[in-house]
Amino acid sequence: MKAKYIVILFFLSFPFLGNAQRSWREDSLQFKVYTRVYFNKQEQIDSVKVQKILCDYCSQKQVLALSEQALFRTRMDLNDPNLKKKGVHVQAHYIRISKKDFQSINQ
């Protein structure tokens, strides 16, 4: 008897679960940012640079904010042993930010 009520409750709440999965698309923006990490022969970091920000409508302040966030995320990933090899490593970061917060960067 309890299983019957659980199944009914699940199907009644199913439409609300679907809306929760789509909500981030309605009120936020997603950007893709590429960064490059250069390691020298001693496997130490030479430099970390933002290579490309995929945003056609961003202002200069917004581009700087996105690049700072991408550099922060790249520096957090530098402890990964797979990256500690000499040469150039390219990383892609997906940055999500709400539309209101992204718009307030210009102010």
PDB file of C-alpha atoms in Angstrom:
ATOM      1  CA  MET A   1       0.000   0.000   0.000  1.00  0.00           C
ATOM      2  CA  LYS A   2       2.832   2.398   0.862  1.00  0.00           C
ATOM      3  CA  ALA A   3       4.591   1.634  -2.405  1.00  0.00           C
ATOM      4  CA  LYS A   4       1.490   2.686  -4.310  1.00  0.00           C
ATOM      5  CA  TYR A   5       1.480   6.092  -2.588  1.00  0.00           C
ATOM      6  CA  ILE A   6       5.194   6.554  -3.189  1.00  0.00           C
ATOM      7  CA  VAL A   7       4.757   5.873  -6.913  1.00  0.00           C
ATOM      8  CA  ILE A   8       1.828   8.306  -7.109  1.00  0.00           C
ATOM      9  CA  LEU A   9       3.801  10.963  -5.240  1.00  0.00           C
ATOM     10  CA  PHE A  10       6.764  10.477  -7.561  1.00  0.00           C
ATOM     11  CA  PHE A  11       4.678  10.967 -10.698  1.00  0.00           C
ATOM     12  CA  LEU A  12       2.974  14.035  -9.231  1.00  0.00           C
ATOM     13  CA  SER A  13       6.334  15.665  -8.459  1.00  0.00           C
ATOM     14  CA  PHE A  14       7.918  14.715 -11.802  1.00  0.00           C
ATOM     15  CA  PRO A  15       7.005  17.961 -13.655  1.00  0.00           C
ATOM     16  CA  PHE A  16       8.645  20.005 -10.904  1.00  0.00           C
ATOM     17  CA  LEU A  17      11.859  17.995 -11.191  1.00  0.00           C
ATOM     18  CA  GLY A  18      12.039  18.771 -14.903  1.00  0.00           C
ATOM     19  CA  ASN A  19      11.733  22.500 -14.280  1.00  0.00           C
ATOM     20  CA  ALA A  20      14.552  22.403 -11.763  1.00  0.00           C
ATOM     21  CA  GLN A  21      16.863  20.927 -14.379  1.00  0.00           C
ATOM     22  CA  ARG A  22      16.130  23.676 -16.896  1.00  0.00           C
ATOM     23  CA  SER A  23      16.217  26.650 -14.526  1.00  0.00           C
ATOM     24  CA  TRP A  24      19.925  27.453 -14.873  1.00  0.00           C
ATOM     25  CA  ARG A  25      19.479  27.984 -18.607  1.00  0.00           C
ATOM     26  CA  GLU A  26      16.806  30.585 -18.070  1.00  0.00           C
ATOM     27  CA  ASP A  27      18.602  32.836 -15.595  1.00  0.00           C
ATOM     28  CA  SER A  28      22.326  32.338 -16.271  1.00  0.00           C
ATOM     29  CA  LEU A  29      24.936  32.588 -19.007  1.00  0.00           C
ATOM     30  CA  GLN A  30      27.688  30.123 -19.819  1.00  0.00           C
ATOM     31  CA  PHE A  31      31.047  31.088 -21.288  1.00  0.00           C
ATOM     32  CA  LYS A  32      33.917  28.968 -22.517  1.00  0.00           C
ATOM     33  CA  VAL A  33      37.418  30.217 -21.740  1.00  0.00           C
ATOM     34  CA  TYR A  34      40.687  28.641 -22.887  1.00  0.00           C
ATOM     35  CA  THR A  35      43.857  29.012 -20.821  1.00  0.00           C
ATOM     36  CA  ARG A  36      47.441  27.948 -21.476  1.00  0.00           C
ATOM     37  CA  VAL A  37      49.946  26.816 -18.882  1.00  0.00           C
ATOM     38  CA  TYR A  38      53.635  26.759 -19.783  1.00  0.00           C
ATOM     39  CA  PHE A  39      55.989  24.441 -17.850  1.00  0.00           C
ATOM     40  CA  ASN A  40      59.786  24.693 -18.193  1.00  0.00           C
ATOM     41  CA  LYS A  41      62.312  21.819 -18.226  1.00  0.00           C
ATOM     42  CA  GLN A  42      62.392  21.664 -14.416  1.00  0.00           C
ATOM     43  CA  GLU A  43      58.599  21.139 -14.470  1.00  0.00           C
ATOM     44  CA  GLN A  44      57.950  24.528 -12.889  1.00  0.00           C
ATOM     45  CA  ILE A  45      55.346  26.989 -14.060  1.00  0.00           C
ATOM     46  CA  ASP A  46      56.653  29.602 -16.482  1.00  0.00           C
ATOM     47  CA  SER A  47      53.379  31.381 -17.136  1.00  0.00           C
ATOM     48  CA  VAL A  48      49.610  31.062 -17.141  1.00  0.00           C
ATOM     49  CA  LYS A  49      47.730  32.957 -19.844  1.00  0.00           C
ATOM     50  CA  VAL A  50      44.178  33.300 -21.051  1.00  0.00           C
ATOM     51  CA  GLN A  51      44.172  32.264 -24.672  1.00  0.00           C
ATOM     52  CA  LYS A  52      40.605  32.888 -25.808  1.00  0.00           C
ATOM     53  CA  ILE A  53      37.249  33.950 -24.375  1.00  0.00           C
ATOM     54  CA  LEU A  54      34.203  32.977 -26.398  1.00  0.00           C
ATOM     55  CA  CYS A  55      31.899  35.945 -25.873  1.00  0.00           C
ATOM     56  CA  ASP A  56      30.700  38.146 -28.723  1.00  0.00           C
ATOM     57  CA  TYR A  57      28.780  40.741 -26.717  1.00  0.00           C
ATOM     58  CA  CYS A  58      30.989  41.242 -23.643  1.00  0.00           C
ATOM     59  CA  SER A  59      32.376  44.609 -22.616  1.00  0.00           C
ATOM     60  CA  GLN A  60      36.011  45.068 -21.627  1.00  0.00           C
ATOM     61  CA  LYS A  61      35.187  44.853 -17.891  1.00  0.00           C
ATOM     62  CA  GLN A  62      33.235  41.651 -18.408  1.00  0.00           C
ATOM     63  CA  VAL A  63      36.084  40.089 -20.404  1.00  0.00           C
ATOM     64  CA  LEU A  64      38.514  40.987 -17.602  1.00  0.00           C
ATOM     65  CA  ALA A  65      36.212  39.453 -14.974  1.00  0.00           C
ATOM     66  CA  LEU A  66      35.885  36.246 -17.006  1.00  0.00           C
ATOM     67  CA  SER A  67      39.648  36.040 -17.524  1.00  0.00           C
ATOM     68  CA  GLU A  68      40.298  36.517 -13.794  1.00  0.00           C
ATOM     69  CA  GLN A  69      37.888  33.699 -12.988  1.00  0.00           C
ATOM     70  CA  ALA A  70      39.512  31.435 -15.599  1.00  0.00           C
ATOM     71  CA  LEU A  71      42.992  32.173 -14.232  1.00  0.00           C
ATOM     72  CA  PHE A  72      41.780  31.401 -10.717  1.00  0.00           C
ATOM     73  CA  ARG A  73      40.341  28.063 -11.844  1.00  0.00           C
ATOM     74  CA  THR A  74      43.520  27.228 -13.742  1.00  0.00           C
ATOM     75  CA  ARG A  75      45.672  27.952 -10.700  1.00  0.00           C
ATOM     76  CA  MET A  76      43.426  25.698  -8.623  1.00  0.00           C
ATOM     77  CA  ASP A  77      44.016  22.876 -11.129  1.00  0.00           C
ATOM     78  CA  LEU A  78      47.815  23.188 -11.099  1.00  0.00           C
ATOM     79  CA  ASN A  79      48.145  20.613  -8.318  1.00  0.00           C
ATOM     80  CA  ASP A  80      46.983  17.934 -10.731  1.00  0.00           C
ATOM     81  CA  PRO A  81      49.936  15.565 -11.374  1.00  0.00           C
ATOM     82  CA  ASN A  82      48.874  15.102 -15.014  1.00  0.00           C
ATOM     83  CA  LEU A  83      49.678  18.758 -15.663  1.00  0.00           C
ATOM     84  CA  LYS A  84      53.127  18.688 -14.101  1.00  0.00           C
ATOM     85  CA  LYS A  85      54.944  17.779 -17.299  1.00  0.00           C
ATOM     86  CA  LYS A  86      57.129  20.079 -19.347  1.00  0.00           C
ATOM     87  CA  GLY A  87      55.544  21.803 -22.300  1.00  0.00           C
ATOM     88  CA  VAL A  88      52.298  23.624 -22.998  1.00  0.00           C
ATOM     89  CA  HIS A  89      48.957  22.543 -21.539  1.00  0.00           C
ATOM     90  CA  VAL A  90      45.670  23.989 -22.781  1.00  0.00           C
ATOM     91  CA  GLN A  91      42.611  23.911 -20.542  1.00  0.00           C
ATOM     92  CA  ALA A  92      38.991  24.787 -21.280  1.00  0.00           C
ATOM     93  CA  HIS A  93      36.801  26.183 -18.522  1.00  0.00           C
ATOM     94  CA  TYR A  94      33.044  26.619 -18.590  1.00  0.00           C
ATOM     95  CA  ILE A  95      32.062  29.590 -16.463  1.00  0.00           C
ATOM     96  CA  ARG A  96      28.422  30.065 -15.495  1.00  0.00           C
ATOM     97  CA  ILE A  97      27.212  33.351 -14.106  1.00  0.00           C
ATOM     98  CA  SER A  98      23.728  34.713 -13.552  1.00  0.00           C
ATOM     99  CA  LYS A  99      22.486  37.336 -15.971  1.00  0.00           C
ATOM    100  CA  LYS A 100      22.022  39.896 -13.201  1.00  0.00           C
ATOM    101  CA  ASP A 101      25.522  39.438 -11.841  1.00  0.00           C
ATOM    102  CA  PHE A 102      27.034  39.554 -15.320  1.00  0.00           C
ATOM    103  CA  GLN A 103      25.174  42.753 -16.114  1.00  0.00           C
ATOM    104  CA  SER A 104      26.275  44.357 -12.839  1.00  0.00           C
ATOM    105  CA  ILE A 105      29.952  43.915 -13.754  1.00  0.00           C
ATOM    106  CA  ASN A 106      29.716  46.971 -16.024  1.00  0.00           C
ATOM    107  CA  GLN A 107      28.521  49.216 -13.212  1.00  0.00           C
TER     108      GLN A 107
END
